[in-house]
């Protein structure tokens, strides 16, 4: 399934603004893209940062419409049965498919074009195998 294309503009948190104003500059707002599968139920979500492997260690932006909030959420513990080194990468209890089932269409298009231009770097796309 393709990745959801919802985008949110997040202003910097107040404490970041306060810290940076002492240095004479103001941080800018930034955009986040929903990481869930398209047509998911509930609000949108984008991981902002991993807190170093502690339980509940990822901070996510969750939004619906104009309202956004930050939430510390535990990782989904599912592993891909085809590759047990491939963890889900989304939060526990997420809607839609697991991370390995969600395809970023822009990333896929770029990878496909690079494989066409540089087939020696992408043997998995050309059937040449590889080491």
PDB file of C-alpha atoms in Angstrom:
ATOM      1  CA  UNK A   1       0.000   0.000   0.000  1.00  0.00           C
ATOM      2  CA  UNK A   2       1.117   3.539  -0.622  1.00  0.00           C
ATOM      3  CA  UNK A   3       1.991   5.935   2.169  1.00  0.00           C
ATOM      4  CA  UNK A   4      -0.562   8.532   3.265  1.00  0.00           C
ATOM      5  CA  UNK A   5       0.160  11.935   1.744  1.00  0.00           C
ATOM      6  CA  UNK A   6      -1.165  14.109   4.604  1.00  0.00           C
ATOM      7  CA  UNK A   7       1.207  16.900   5.623  1.00  0.00           C
ATOM      8  CA  UNK A   8       1.227  19.126   8.718  1.00  0.00           C
ATOM      9  CA  UNK A   9       3.149  22.290   9.504  1.00  0.00           C
ATOM     10  CA  UNK A  10       4.517  22.138  13.055  1.00  0.00           C
ATOM     11  CA  UNK A  11       5.677  25.299  14.786  1.00  0.00           C
ATOM     12  CA  UNK A  12       8.746  24.958  16.995  1.00  0.00           C
ATOM     13  CA  UNK A  13       7.942  24.244  20.664  1.00  0.00           C
ATOM     14  CA  UNK A  14       7.943  27.236  23.020  1.00  0.00           C
ATOM     15  CA  UNK A  15      10.999  26.008  24.944  1.00  0.00           C
ATOM     16  CA  UNK A  16      13.018  25.801  21.707  1.00  0.00           C
ATOM     17  CA  UNK A  17      11.969  29.333  20.801  1.00  0.00           C
ATOM     18  CA  UNK A  18      12.997  30.566  24.270  1.00  0.00           C
ATOM     19  CA  UNK A  19      16.399  28.873  24.068  1.00  0.00           C
ATOM     20  CA  UNK A  20      17.150  30.089  20.557  1.00  0.00           C
ATOM     21  CA  UNK A  21      16.022  33.682  21.172  1.00  0.00           C
ATOM     22  CA  UNK A  22      18.958  34.073  23.552  1.00  0.00           C
ATOM     23  CA  UNK A  23      21.213  33.479  20.531  1.00  0.00           C
ATOM     24  CA  UNK A  24      19.370  36.000  18.381  1.00  0.00           C
ATOM     25  CA  UNK A  25      17.504  33.752  15.959  1.00  0.00           C
ATOM     26  CA  UNK A  26      14.103  32.123  15.794  1.00  0.00           C
ATOM     27  CA  UNK A  27      13.673  28.536  14.578  1.00  0.00           C
ATOM     28  CA  UNK A  28      11.275  28.016  11.688  1.00  0.00           C
ATOM     29  CA  UNK A  29       8.240  25.785  11.500  1.00  0.00           C
ATOM     30  CA  UNK A  30       8.732  22.474   9.711  1.00  0.00           C
ATOM     31  CA  UNK A  31       6.591  20.117   7.680  1.00  0.00           C
ATOM     32  CA  UNK A  32       5.973  16.476   8.566  1.00  0.00           C
ATOM     33  CA  UNK A  33       4.514  13.780   6.310  1.00  0.00           C
ATOM     34  CA  UNK A  34       2.233  11.063   7.641  1.00  0.00           C
ATOM     35  CA  UNK A  35       4.056   7.699   7.761  1.00  0.00           C
ATOM     36  CA  UNK A  36       0.950   5.518   7.913  1.00  0.00           C
ATOM     37  CA  UNK A  37      -0.592   3.649   4.986  1.00  0.00           C
ATOM     38  CA  UNK A  38      -3.072   5.526   2.813  1.00  0.00           C
ATOM     39  CA  UNK A  39      -6.744   5.368   3.806  1.00  0.00           C
ATOM     40  CA  UNK A  40      -5.851   4.650   7.457  1.00  0.00           C
ATOM     41  CA  UNK A  41      -8.342   5.188  10.254  1.00  0.00           C
ATOM     42  CA  UNK A  42      -7.818   7.892  12.863  1.00  0.00           C
ATOM     43  CA  UNK A  43      -5.337  10.731  12.931  1.00  0.00           C
ATOM     44  CA  UNK A  44      -2.087  11.087  11.038  1.00  0.00           C
ATOM     45  CA  UNK A  45       1.340  10.366  12.522  1.00  0.00           C
ATOM     46  CA  UNK A  46       5.005  11.120  11.849  1.00  0.00           C
ATOM     47  CA  UNK A  47       7.950  10.064  14.006  1.00  0.00           C
ATOM     48  CA  UNK A  48      10.016  13.057  15.088  1.00  0.00           C
ATOM     49  CA  UNK A  49      12.798  11.360  17.042  1.00  0.00           C
ATOM     50  CA  UNK A  50      13.798   8.119  18.726  1.00  0.00           C
ATOM     51  CA  UNK A  51      14.748   8.472  22.364  1.00  0.00           C
ATOM     52  CA  UNK A  52      17.585   5.959  22.355  1.00  0.00           C
ATOM     53  CA  UNK A  53      15.813   2.646  22.774  1.00  0.00           C
ATOM     54  CA  UNK A  54      14.064   3.307  26.089  1.00  0.00           C
ATOM     55  CA  UNK A  55      10.575   1.779  26.407  1.00  0.00           C
ATOM     56  CA  UNK A  56       8.077   4.130  24.803  1.00  0.00           C
ATOM     57  CA  UNK A  57      11.060   5.720  23.191  1.00  0.00           C
ATOM     58  CA  UNK A  58       9.738   7.406  20.067  1.00  0.00           C
ATOM     59  CA  UNK A  59       8.194  10.867  19.966  1.00  0.00           C
ATOM     60  CA  UNK A  60       5.521  11.199  17.317  1.00  0.00           C
ATOM     61  CA  UNK A  61       3.575  14.136  15.937  1.00  0.00           C
ATOM     62  CA  UNK A  62      -0.123  13.148  15.779  1.00  0.00           C
ATOM     63  CA  UNK A  63      -2.597  15.371  14.000  1.00  0.00           C
ATOM     64  CA  UNK A  64      -6.085  15.567  12.616  1.00  0.00           C
ATOM     65  CA  UNK A  65      -7.171  18.693  10.788  1.00  0.00           C
ATOM     66  CA  UNK A  66      -5.536  21.762  12.324  1.00  0.00           C
ATOM     67  CA  UNK A  67      -4.778  20.257  15.761  1.00  0.00           C
ATOM     68  CA  UNK A  68      -1.424  18.561  16.335  1.00  0.00           C
ATOM     69  CA  UNK A  69       0.198  17.152  19.464  1.00  0.00           C
ATOM     70  CA  UNK A  70       3.408  15.383  20.388  1.00  0.00           C
ATOM     71  CA  UNK A  71       3.132  11.952  21.976  1.00  0.00           C
ATOM     72  CA  UNK A  72       5.658   9.477  23.332  1.00  0.00           C
ATOM     73  CA  UNK A  73       4.540   6.113  21.932  1.00  0.00           C
ATOM     74  CA  UNK A  74       6.028   2.620  22.247  1.00  0.00           C
ATOM     75  CA  UNK A  75       7.318   0.891  19.123  1.00  0.00           C
ATOM     76  CA  UNK A  76       5.275  -1.742  17.313  1.00  0.00           C
ATOM     77  CA  UNK A  77       7.023  -5.029  18.107  1.00  0.00           C
ATOM     78  CA  UNK A  78       6.022  -6.816  14.885  1.00  0.00           C
ATOM     79  CA  UNK A  79       8.797  -8.266  12.708  1.00  0.00           C
ATOM     80  CA  UNK A  80       8.539  -9.016   8.997  1.00  0.00           C
ATOM     81  CA  UNK A  81       8.225 -12.809   8.619  1.00  0.00           C
ATOM     82  CA  UNK A  82      10.328 -12.610   5.431  1.00  0.00           C
ATOM     83  CA  UNK A  83      13.162 -10.740   7.175  1.00  0.00           C
ATOM     84  CA  UNK A  84      13.233 -10.873  10.975  1.00  0.00           C
ATOM     85  CA  UNK A  85      15.764  -8.010  11.025  1.00  0.00           C
ATOM     86  CA  UNK A  86      13.059  -5.736   9.592  1.00  0.00           C
ATOM     87  CA  UNK A  87      11.009  -4.279  12.458  1.00  0.00           C
ATOM     88  CA  UNK A  88       7.781  -2.402  11.793  1.00  0.00           C
ATOM     89  CA  UNK A  89       9.048   1.130  12.471  1.00  0.00           C
ATOM     90  CA  UNK A  90       5.632   2.461  13.481  1.00  0.00           C
ATOM     91  CA  UNK A  91       4.080   2.859  16.930  1.00  0.00           C
ATOM     92  CA  UNK A  92       2.278   0.082  18.808  1.00  0.00           C
ATOM     93  CA  UNK A  93      -1.401  -0.152  17.906  1.00  0.00           C
ATOM     94  CA  UNK A  94      -1.002   1.809  14.671  1.00  0.00           C
ATOM     95  CA  UNK A  95      -3.770   1.645  12.051  1.00  0.00           C
ATOM     96  CA  UNK A  96      -3.095   0.388   8.516  1.00  0.00           C
ATOM     97  CA  UNK A  97      -0.262  -1.951   7.539  1.00  0.00           C
ATOM     98  CA  UNK A  98       3.112  -2.404   9.187  1.00  0.00           C
ATOM     99  CA  UNK A  99       6.051  -0.262   8.102  1.00  0.00           C
ATOM    100  CA  UNK A 100       7.379  -2.801   5.595  1.00  0.00           C
ATOM    101  CA  UNK A 101       3.949  -2.866   3.901  1.00  0.00           C
ATOM    102  CA  UNK A 102       3.838   0.923   3.382  1.00  0.00           C
ATOM    103  CA  UNK A 103       5.592   2.296   0.294  1.00  0.00           C
ATOM    104  CA  UNK A 104       6.565   5.923  -0.091  1.00  0.00           C
ATOM    105  CA  UNK A 105       5.613   6.465  -3.766  1.00  0.00           C
ATOM    106  CA  UNK A 106       8.146   9.281  -4.195  1.00  0.00           C
ATOM    107  CA  UNK A 107      10.972   7.158  -2.788  1.00  0.00           C
ATOM    108  CA  UNK A 108       9.911   4.213  -4.966  1.00  0.00           C
ATOM    109  CA  UNK A 109       9.878   6.393  -8.114  1.00  0.00           C
ATOM    110  CA  UNK A 110      13.323   7.831  -7.330  1.00  0.00           C
ATOM    111  CA  UNK A 111      14.741   4.360  -6.651  1.00  0.00           C
ATOM    112  CA  UNK A 112      13.279   3.025  -9.903  1.00  0.00           C
ATOM    113  CA  UNK A 113      14.776   5.914 -11.903  1.00  0.00           C
ATOM    114  CA  UNK A 114      18.192   5.494 -10.249  1.00  0.00           C
ATOM    115  CA  UNK A 115      18.076   1.755 -10.978  1.00  0.00           C
ATOM    116  CA  UNK A 116      17.373   2.547 -14.628  1.00  0.00           C
ATOM    117  CA  UNK A 117      20.264   5.029 -14.841  1.00  0.00           C
ATOM    118  CA  UNK A 118      22.716   3.073 -12.648  1.00  0.00           C
ATOM    119  CA  UNK A 119      21.797  -0.620 -12.945  1.00  0.00           C
ATOM    120  CA  UNK A 120      25.141  -1.763 -11.508  1.00  0.00           C
ATOM    121  CA  UNK A 121      24.152  -0.174  -8.180  1.00  0.00           C
ATOM    122  CA  UNK A 122      20.726  -1.867  -8.094  1.00  0.00           C
ATOM    123  CA  UNK A 123      21.216  -5.525  -9.068  1.00  0.00           C
ATOM    124  CA  UNK A 124      18.009  -6.510  -7.220  1.00  0.00           C
ATOM    125  CA  UNK A 125      16.033  -4.515  -9.828  1.00  0.00           C
ATOM    126  CA  UNK A 126      17.869  -5.835 -12.879  1.00  0.00           C
ATOM    127  CA  UNK A 127      17.972  -9.516 -11.976  1.00  0.00           C
ATOM    128  CA  UNK A 128      21.782  -9.524 -11.980  1.00  0.00           C
ATOM    129  CA  UNK A 129      21.935 -10.798  -8.382  1.00  0.00           C
ATOM    130  CA  UNK A 130      24.762  -9.487  -6.305  1.00  0.00           C
ATOM    131  CA  UNK A 131      27.191 -10.269  -3.546  1.00  0.00           C
TER     132      UNK A 131
END
